[in-house]
Amino acid sequence: MEISFSNPDYLRELAQKYSDLEIASRFGVRHGTIRYHRVKNGIPSFTEFTGKMKMVESGEIRRRGTHSKESSENLRVDYFHEITTPERAYWIGVLATDGCVSENSRISLSQTIRDAELVDTFAKTVGAEMFLKTRKIKNENFLGRSKTQIIRVVRFTSKQIAADLQKELIEKRKTKVLEVSPCAVLFPEAYFRGCLDGDGCVGKINFRFSSGSETWVDQARELIEQHTNHRLAKYRQISNQTNREVFILQGVRKDSAVLEWLYSENGGSNMLNRKFKRFKTYWLEKTSSYWKDKVGTRALVDSLPSVLDLESSR
């Protein structure tokens, strides 16, 4: 005669091999009954024991935190477990400034179609190519009446990746509370290059990072100054798209050494080609005297006249 599931030792042995539903079916009881006895005796579930989960219909075992067989087999869920290379630090920077982690551990990254390269490369890197989509959005609040925009997006679920991103201070609902990730200490060039590619801008006479978190901007400013001896200007403005407060860290022509530092070999090989080409064209090939003739001396020193310089206002 088989031992009863109410025996804690026997239930523990079963829970290491079977789900609550399978154990319940074996004894002809409700799965809630099995869960009650398991929790009462402090016995982990099959998923907690193994790190995997069983599908209800087929009994198939899949890696925990994935929604499909494809993602279970291909997704590199341990990619961000340890940030040991500039490449991984680069993607942490991209996700910190332009990615999203939702409450249900769904990770997403999107860009306009002209920068689809960034999304495609990220998806390939973490094995999420099957989740790539191209979408057309129409939002009068963001784009103006009767305007549409085509975006490239990758979105997938992984509890492990979400947990590893949290260790790099990429939290759920991070917009206002974001801080510079720990990996920026080891790989500052790669991390900030990722931030620039994610939600930054390389213009003809200035470059800038942006974030909804003033803390992130302050920390980034200090770290960049430590490595380059250039203190970038800090601004605050209201976004035209969201009508929310945005903090900007901006460099001008005299700060070109910061861009040269970001694009140095120490930062690895990952980069958004469109912004790198702008850097080469407007910052390496075109000198300050060229732009002085084009836009005037004042524009080379100050730009964004419509925003508030936080230091001068305090």
Tab-separated table of C-alpha atoms in Angstrom:
chain	number	residue	atom	x	y	z
A	1	MET	CA	0.000	0.000	0.000
A	2	GLU	CA	1.321	3.395	-1.031
A	3	ILE	CA	2.261	5.871	1.665
A	4	SER	CA	-0.168	8.787	2.080
A	5	PHE	CA	0.670	12.217	0.628
A	6	SER	CA	0.136	13.602	4.140
A	7	ASN	CA	3.457	12.030	5.111
A	8	PRO	CA	5.905	14.991	4.871
A	9	ASP	CA	8.941	12.923	3.883
A	10	TYR	CA	7.061	11.122	1.119
A	11	LEU	CA	5.460	14.342	-0.126
A	12	ARG	CA	8.888	15.978	-0.293
A	13	GLU	CA	10.156	13.096	-2.399
A	14	LEU	CA	7.186	13.371	-4.767
A	15	ALA	CA	7.438	17.166	-5.064
A	16	GLN	CA	10.965	16.869	-6.445
A	17	LYS	CA	9.629	14.885	-9.431
A	18	TYR	CA	6.008	15.928	-9.934
A	19	SER	CA	3.829	19.021	-9.939
A	20	ASP	CA	1.010	19.483	-7.412
A	21	LEU	CA	-1.480	18.655	-10.171
A	22	GLU	CA	0.260	15.378	-11.012
A	23	ILE	CA	0.477	14.348	-7.350
A	24	ALA	CA	-3.206	15.202	-6.857
A	25	SER	CA	-4.171	13.105	-9.882
A	26	ARG	CA	-2.179	10.193	-8.516
A	27	PHE	CA	-4.109	10.232	-5.211
A	28	GLY	CA	-7.495	11.309	-6.602
A	29	VAL	CA	-7.650	14.613	-4.704
A	30	ARG	CA	-7.696	18.294	-5.641
A	31	HIS	CA	-4.332	19.920	-6.354
A	32	GLY	CA	-5.210	22.533	-3.702
A	33	THR	CA	-5.124	19.758	-1.120
A	34	ILE	CA	-1.599	18.806	-2.133
A	35	ARG	CA	-0.510	22.433	-2.053
A	36	TYR	CA	-1.992	22.845	1.441
A	37	HIS	CA	0.002	19.907	2.859
A	38	ARG	CA	3.140	20.946	0.991
A	39	VAL	CA	3.071	24.547	2.254
A	40	LYS	CA	2.060	23.422	5.755
A	41	ASN	CA	5.198	21.290	5.975
A	42	GLY	CA	7.506	23.803	4.304
A	43	ILE	CA	8.076	21.668	1.221
A	44	PRO	CA	9.163	23.495	-1.975
A	45	SER	CA	7.194	22.922	-5.168
A	46	PHE	CA	8.561	21.120	-8.226
A	47	THR	CA	9.394	24.491	-9.789
A	48	GLU	CA	11.153	25.699	-6.645
A	49	PHE	CA	13.120	22.453	-6.404
A	50	THR	CA	14.242	22.316	-10.037
A	51	GLY	CA	14.025	25.849	-11.428
A	52	LYS	CA	11.754	24.458	-14.144
A	53	MET	CA	8.007	24.235	-14.638
A	54	LYS	CA	5.584	21.641	-15.976
A	55	MET	CA	2.964	22.539	-18.562
A	56	VAL	CA	-0.550	21.619	-17.413
A	57	GLU	CA	-1.805	20.063	-20.637
A	58	SER	CA	1.217	18.051	-21.754
A	59	GLY	CA	3.318	17.658	-18.611
A	60	GLU	CA	6.247	18.992	-20.666
A	61	ILE	CA	9.104	20.423	-18.585
A	62	ARG	CA	10.243	23.944	-19.509
A	63	ARG	CA	12.628	26.428	-18.057
A	64	ARG	CA	10.989	28.617	-15.445
A	65	GLY	CA	9.882	32.099	-16.439
A	66	THR	CA	9.409	31.459	-20.168
A	67	HIS	CA	6.092	31.474	-21.980
A	68	SER	CA	6.811	29.297	-24.983
A	69	LYS	CA	8.789	26.273	-26.036
A	70	GLU	CA	10.870	28.443	-28.366
A	71	SER	CA	11.884	30.864	-25.632
A	72	SER	CA	12.596	27.987	-23.273
A	73	GLU	CA	15.072	26.469	-25.719
A	74	ASN	CA	16.700	29.575	-27.223
A	75	LEU	CA	16.576	32.421	-24.717
A	76	ARG	CA	19.911	33.041	-23.000
A	77	VAL	CA	18.450	33.631	-19.556
A	78	ASP	CA	21.866	33.716	-17.876
A	79	TYR	CA	23.300	36.371	-20.214
A	80	PHE	CA	23.211	39.151	-17.594
A	81	HIS	CA	23.982	36.945	-14.584
A	82	GLU	CA	27.529	38.304	-14.434
A	83	ILE	CA	28.600	41.432	-16.313
A	84	THR	CA	32.129	40.380	-17.230
A	85	THR	CA	32.552	41.967	-20.685
A	86	PRO	CA	32.112	45.406	-22.288
A	87	GLU	CA	29.444	43.921	-24.566
A	88	ARG	CA	27.203	43.016	-21.635
A	89	ALA	CA	27.810	46.383	-19.964
A	90	TYR	CA	26.799	48.062	-23.236
A	91	TRP	CA	23.429	46.287	-23.270
A	92	ILE	CA	22.902	47.159	-19.600
A	93	GLY	CA	23.334	50.811	-20.632
A	94	VAL	CA	20.873	50.447	-23.495
A	95	LEU	CA	18.244	48.812	-21.281
A	96	ALA	CA	18.830	51.266	-18.429
A	97	THR	CA	17.948	54.268	-20.578
A	98	ASP	CA	15.566	52.865	-23.168
A	99	GLY	CA	14.411	49.422	-22.044
A	100	CYS	CA	11.467	48.409	-19.911
A	101	VAL	CA	10.925	45.721	-17.279
A	102	SER	CA	7.257	45.200	-16.429
A	103	GLU	CA	5.666	43.834	-13.266
A	104	ASN	CA	5.376	40.344	-14.773
A	105	SER	CA	9.107	40.191	-15.661
A	106	ARG	CA	8.549	41.109	-19.291
A	107	ILE	CA	11.571	42.797	-20.869
A	108	SER	CA	11.100	45.034	-23.888
A	109	LEU	CA	13.199	47.303	-26.090
A	110	SER	CA	11.911	49.415	-28.964
A	111	GLN	CA	13.311	51.955	-31.417
A	112	THR	CA	12.089	53.799	-34.474
A	113	ILE	CA	12.627	51.887	-37.685
A	114	ARG	CA	15.764	53.854	-38.599
A	115	ASP	CA	17.458	52.422	-35.495
A	116	ALA	CA	15.975	48.921	-35.823
A	117	GLU	CA	19.561	47.658	-35.924
A	118	LEU	CA	19.839	48.222	-32.163
A	119	VAL	CA	16.764	46.111	-31.360
A	120	ASP	CA	17.675	43.369	-33.829
A	121	THR	CA	21.219	43.045	-32.468
A	122	PHE	CA	19.986	42.901	-28.876
A	123	ALA	CA	17.422	40.208	-29.745
A	124	LYS	CA	20.098	38.152	-31.497
A	125	THR	CA	22.460	38.561	-28.540
A	126	VAL	CA	20.018	37.174	-25.957
A	127	GLY	CA	18.366	34.603	-28.248
A	128	ALA	CA	15.042	36.435	-28.533
A	129	GLU	CA	14.837	36.806	-32.313
A	130	MET	CA	11.519	34.938	-32.448
A	131	PHE	CA	9.935	37.826	-30.506
A	132	LEU	CA	10.941	40.606	-32.919
A	133	LYS	CA	8.089	42.619	-34.428
A	134	THR	CA	7.640	45.693	-36.573
A	135	ARG	CA	4.661	47.829	-35.612
A	136	LYS	CA	2.962	50.936	-36.844
A	137	ILE	CA	1.727	53.236	-34.090
A	138	LYS	CA	-0.553	56.226	-34.272
A	139	ASN	CA	-0.740	58.405	-31.202
A	140	GLU	CA	-1.926	61.992	-31.525
A	141	ASN	CA	-0.521	62.905	-28.102
A	142	PHE	CA	2.996	61.804	-29.048
A	143	LEU	CA	3.196	62.250	-32.808
A	144	GLY	CA	0.655	64.912	-33.651
A	145	ARG	CA	-2.626	64.555	-35.471
A	146	SER	CA	-2.747	62.115	-38.388
A	147	LYS	CA	0.882	61.052	-37.927
A	148	THR	CA	2.126	57.499	-37.661
A	149	GLN	CA	5.454	55.966	-36.774
A	150	ILE	CA	6.958	52.569	-37.535
A	151	ILE	CA	8.872	50.989	-34.675
A	152	ARG	CA	10.904	47.836	-34.184
A	153	VAL	CA	10.268	46.076	-30.896
A	154	VAL	CA	11.343	42.936	-29.047
A	155	ARG	CA	9.390	41.798	-25.999
A	156	PHE	CA	9.823	38.587	-24.010
A	157	THR	CA	9.391	37.220	-20.495
A	158	SER	CA	12.167	35.923	-18.264
A	159	LYS	CA	12.153	36.019	-14.486
A	160	GLN	CA	15.867	35.282	-14.359
A	161	ILE	CA	16.845	38.095	-16.719
A	162	ALA	CA	14.542	40.485	-14.870
A	163	ALA	CA	16.180	39.505	-11.572
A	164	ASP	CA	19.675	39.965	-13.005
A	165	LEU	CA	18.746	43.381	-14.412
A	166	GLN	CA	17.491	44.346	-10.973
A	167	LYS	CA	20.979	43.651	-9.607
A	168	GLU	CA	22.183	46.284	-12.092
A	169	LEU	CA	19.585	48.701	-10.644
A	170	ILE	CA	17.229	48.389	-13.615
A	171	GLU	CA	14.032	48.176	-11.612
A	172	LYS	CA	10.406	47.868	-12.587
A	173	ARG	CA	8.976	51.383	-12.997
A	174	LYS	CA	12.524	52.729	-13.114
A	175	THR	CA	11.925	56.058	-14.856
A	176	LYS	CA	12.159	58.325	-11.805
A	177	VAL	CA	14.372	56.156	-9.599
A	178	LEU	CA	17.029	54.870	-12.019
A	179	GLU	CA	20.633	54.873	-10.790
A	180	VAL	CA	23.886	54.213	-12.632
A	181	SER	CA	24.471	50.455	-12.816
A	182	PRO	CA	27.357	48.883	-10.842
A	183	CYS	CA	28.905	47.571	-14.076
A	184	ALA	CA	29.620	51.191	-15.077
A	185	VAL	CA	32.509	51.165	-12.613
A	186	LEU	CA	34.268	48.322	-14.481
A	187	PHE	CA	33.184	49.182	-18.034
A	188	PRO	CA	32.302	52.912	-18.064
A	189	GLU	CA	32.923	53.484	-21.781
A	190	ALA	CA	30.720	50.562	-22.823
A	191	TYR	CA	27.951	51.370	-20.340
A	192	PHE	CA	27.662	55.044	-21.279
A	193	ARG	CA	27.943	54.269	-24.994
A	194	GLY	CA	24.930	52.011	-24.489
A	195	CYS	CA	23.127	54.836	-22.683
A	196	LEU	CA	23.934	57.194	-25.564
A	197	ASP	CA	22.651	54.703	-28.143
A	198	GLY	CA	19.558	53.910	-26.089
A	199	ASP	CA	18.163	57.349	-25.350
A	200	GLY	CA	20.881	59.845	-26.228
A	201	CYS	CA	21.721	62.061	-29.171
A	202	VAL	CA	24.839	62.879	-31.174
A	203	GLY	CA	24.272	66.228	-32.890
A	204	LYS	CA	26.438	68.496	-34.988
A	205	ILE	CA	27.427	70.844	-32.185
A	206	ASN	CA	26.354	68.961	-29.036
A	207	PHE	CA	25.641	65.514	-27.665
A	208	ARG	CA	23.445	64.548	-24.772
A	209	PHE	CA	22.105	61.844	-22.515
A	210	SER	CA	18.575	62.040	-21.123
A	211	SER	CA	16.726	60.415	-18.239
A	212	GLY	CA	13.651	60.925	-16.117
A	213	SER	CA	15.841	60.303	-13.071
A	214	GLU	CA	17.837	63.236	-11.719
A	215	THR	CA	19.814	60.788	-9.569
A	216	TRP	CA	21.030	58.923	-12.659
A	217	VAL	CA	22.077	62.166	-14.354
A	218	ASP	CA	23.996	63.343	-11.270
A	219	GLN	CA	25.785	60.009	-10.887
A	220	ALA	CA	26.586	59.783	-14.602
A	221	ARG	CA	27.939	63.323	-14.576
A	222	GLU	CA	30.319	62.594	-11.717
A	223	LEU	CA	31.562	59.313	-13.198
A	224	ILE	CA	32.148	60.787	-16.656
A	225	GLU	CA	34.056	63.708	-15.116
A	226	GLN	CA	36.264	61.292	-13.162
A	227	HIS	CA	37.343	59.592	-16.379
A	228	THR	CA	37.552	62.554	-18.766
A	229	ASN	CA	38.036	65.709	-16.640
A	230	HIS	CA	35.052	67.199	-18.470
A	231	ARG	CA	32.016	68.292	-16.469
A	232	LEU	CA	28.974	68.136	-18.707
A	233	ALA	CA	26.125	70.629	-18.379
A	234	LYS	CA	22.957	69.512	-16.631
A	235	TYR	CA	19.562	70.732	-17.813
A	236	ARG	CA	15.938	70.162	-17.029
A	237	GLN	CA	13.133	70.429	-19.550
A	238	ILE	CA	9.594	69.262	-20.215
A	239	SER	CA	9.259	66.568	-22.858
A	240	ASN	CA	7.197	67.630	-25.875
A	241	GLN	CA	5.924	64.071	-26.247
A	242	THR	CA	4.983	63.085	-22.707
A	243	ASN	CA	4.759	66.485	-21.009
A	244	ARG	CA	6.936	65.053	-18.224
A	245	GLU	CA	10.116	66.358	-16.646
A	246	VAL	CA	13.315	65.131	-18.299
A	247	PHE	CA	16.892	65.692	-17.151
A	248	ILE	CA	19.588	66.187	-19.759
A	249	LEU	CA	23.346	65.784	-19.542
A	250	GLN	CA	24.878	67.715	-22.412
A	251	GLY	CA	28.310	68.207	-23.914
A	252	VAL	CA	29.337	70.751	-26.532
A	253	ARG	CA	32.315	71.094	-28.886
A	254	LYS	CA	34.789	71.699	-26.078
A	255	ASP	CA	33.708	68.334	-24.595
A	256	SER	CA	34.576	66.290	-27.689
A	257	ALA	CA	37.043	64.273	-25.589
A	258	VAL	CA	34.056	62.652	-23.870
A	259	LEU	CA	32.786	61.226	-27.167
A	260	GLU	CA	36.276	60.091	-28.108
A	261	TRP	CA	36.455	58.302	-24.741
A	262	LEU	CA	33.054	56.649	-25.284
A	263	TYR	CA	34.050	55.367	-28.712
A	264	SER	CA	37.499	54.161	-27.636
A	265	GLU	CA	38.480	50.498	-27.964
A	266	ASN	CA	37.928	49.989	-24.234
A	267	GLY	CA	34.211	50.254	-24.890
A	268	GLY	CA	34.140	47.120	-27.021
A	269	SER	CA	32.702	46.768	-30.520
A	270	ASN	CA	28.983	47.297	-29.889
A	271	MET	CA	27.567	50.576	-31.177
A	272	LEU	CA	24.666	52.004	-33.137
A	273	ASN	CA	26.193	52.703	-36.549
A	274	ARG	CA	24.058	55.760	-37.269
A	275	LYS	CA	25.302	57.616	-34.191
A	276	PHE	CA	28.876	56.449	-34.667
A	277	LYS	CA	28.852	57.829	-38.214
A	278	ARG	CA	27.583	61.167	-36.906
A	279	PHE	CA	30.431	61.183	-34.391
A	280	LYS	CA	32.994	60.524	-37.125
A	281	THR	CA	31.513	63.081	-39.520
A	282	TYR	CA	30.647	65.946	-37.189
A	283	TRP	CA	33.213	65.530	-34.411
A	284	LEU	CA	36.314	63.994	-35.976
A	285	GLU	CA	36.238	65.193	-39.573
A	286	LYS	CA	34.617	68.611	-38.984
A	287	THR	CA	36.681	70.843	-36.708
A	288	SER	CA	35.429	73.453	-34.247
A	289	SER	CA	36.475	76.221	-36.631
A	290	TYR	CA	34.257	74.680	-39.330
A	291	TRP	CA	31.203	74.816	-37.098
A	292	LYS	CA	32.139	78.265	-35.816
A	293	ASP	CA	31.795	79.541	-39.364
A	294	LYS	CA	28.512	77.667	-39.792
A	295	VAL	CA	26.624	78.444	-36.591
A	296	GLY	CA	28.627	81.101	-34.733
A	297	THR	CA	30.682	81.097	-31.563
A	298	ARG	CA	27.720	81.276	-29.164
A	299	ALA	CA	26.159	78.042	-30.432
A	300	LEU	CA	29.404	76.146	-29.892
A	301	VAL	CA	29.394	77.048	-26.205
A	302	ASP	CA	25.705	77.080	-25.330
A	303	SER	CA	22.721	75.344	-26.800
A	304	LEU	CA	19.188	74.420	-25.745
A	305	PRO	CA	18.399	78.064	-24.839
A	306	SER	CA	14.818	77.134	-23.983
A	307	VAL	CA	15.732	74.888	-21.053
A	308	LEU	CA	16.871	75.663	-17.526
A	309	ASP	CA	20.511	75.130	-16.528
A	310	LEU	CA	20.126	73.622	-13.079
A	311	GLU	CA	23.487	74.781	-11.755
A	312	SER	CA	22.991	78.406	-12.706
A	313	SER	CA	19.541	78.380	-11.132
A	314	ARG	CA	20.647	77.112	-7.727
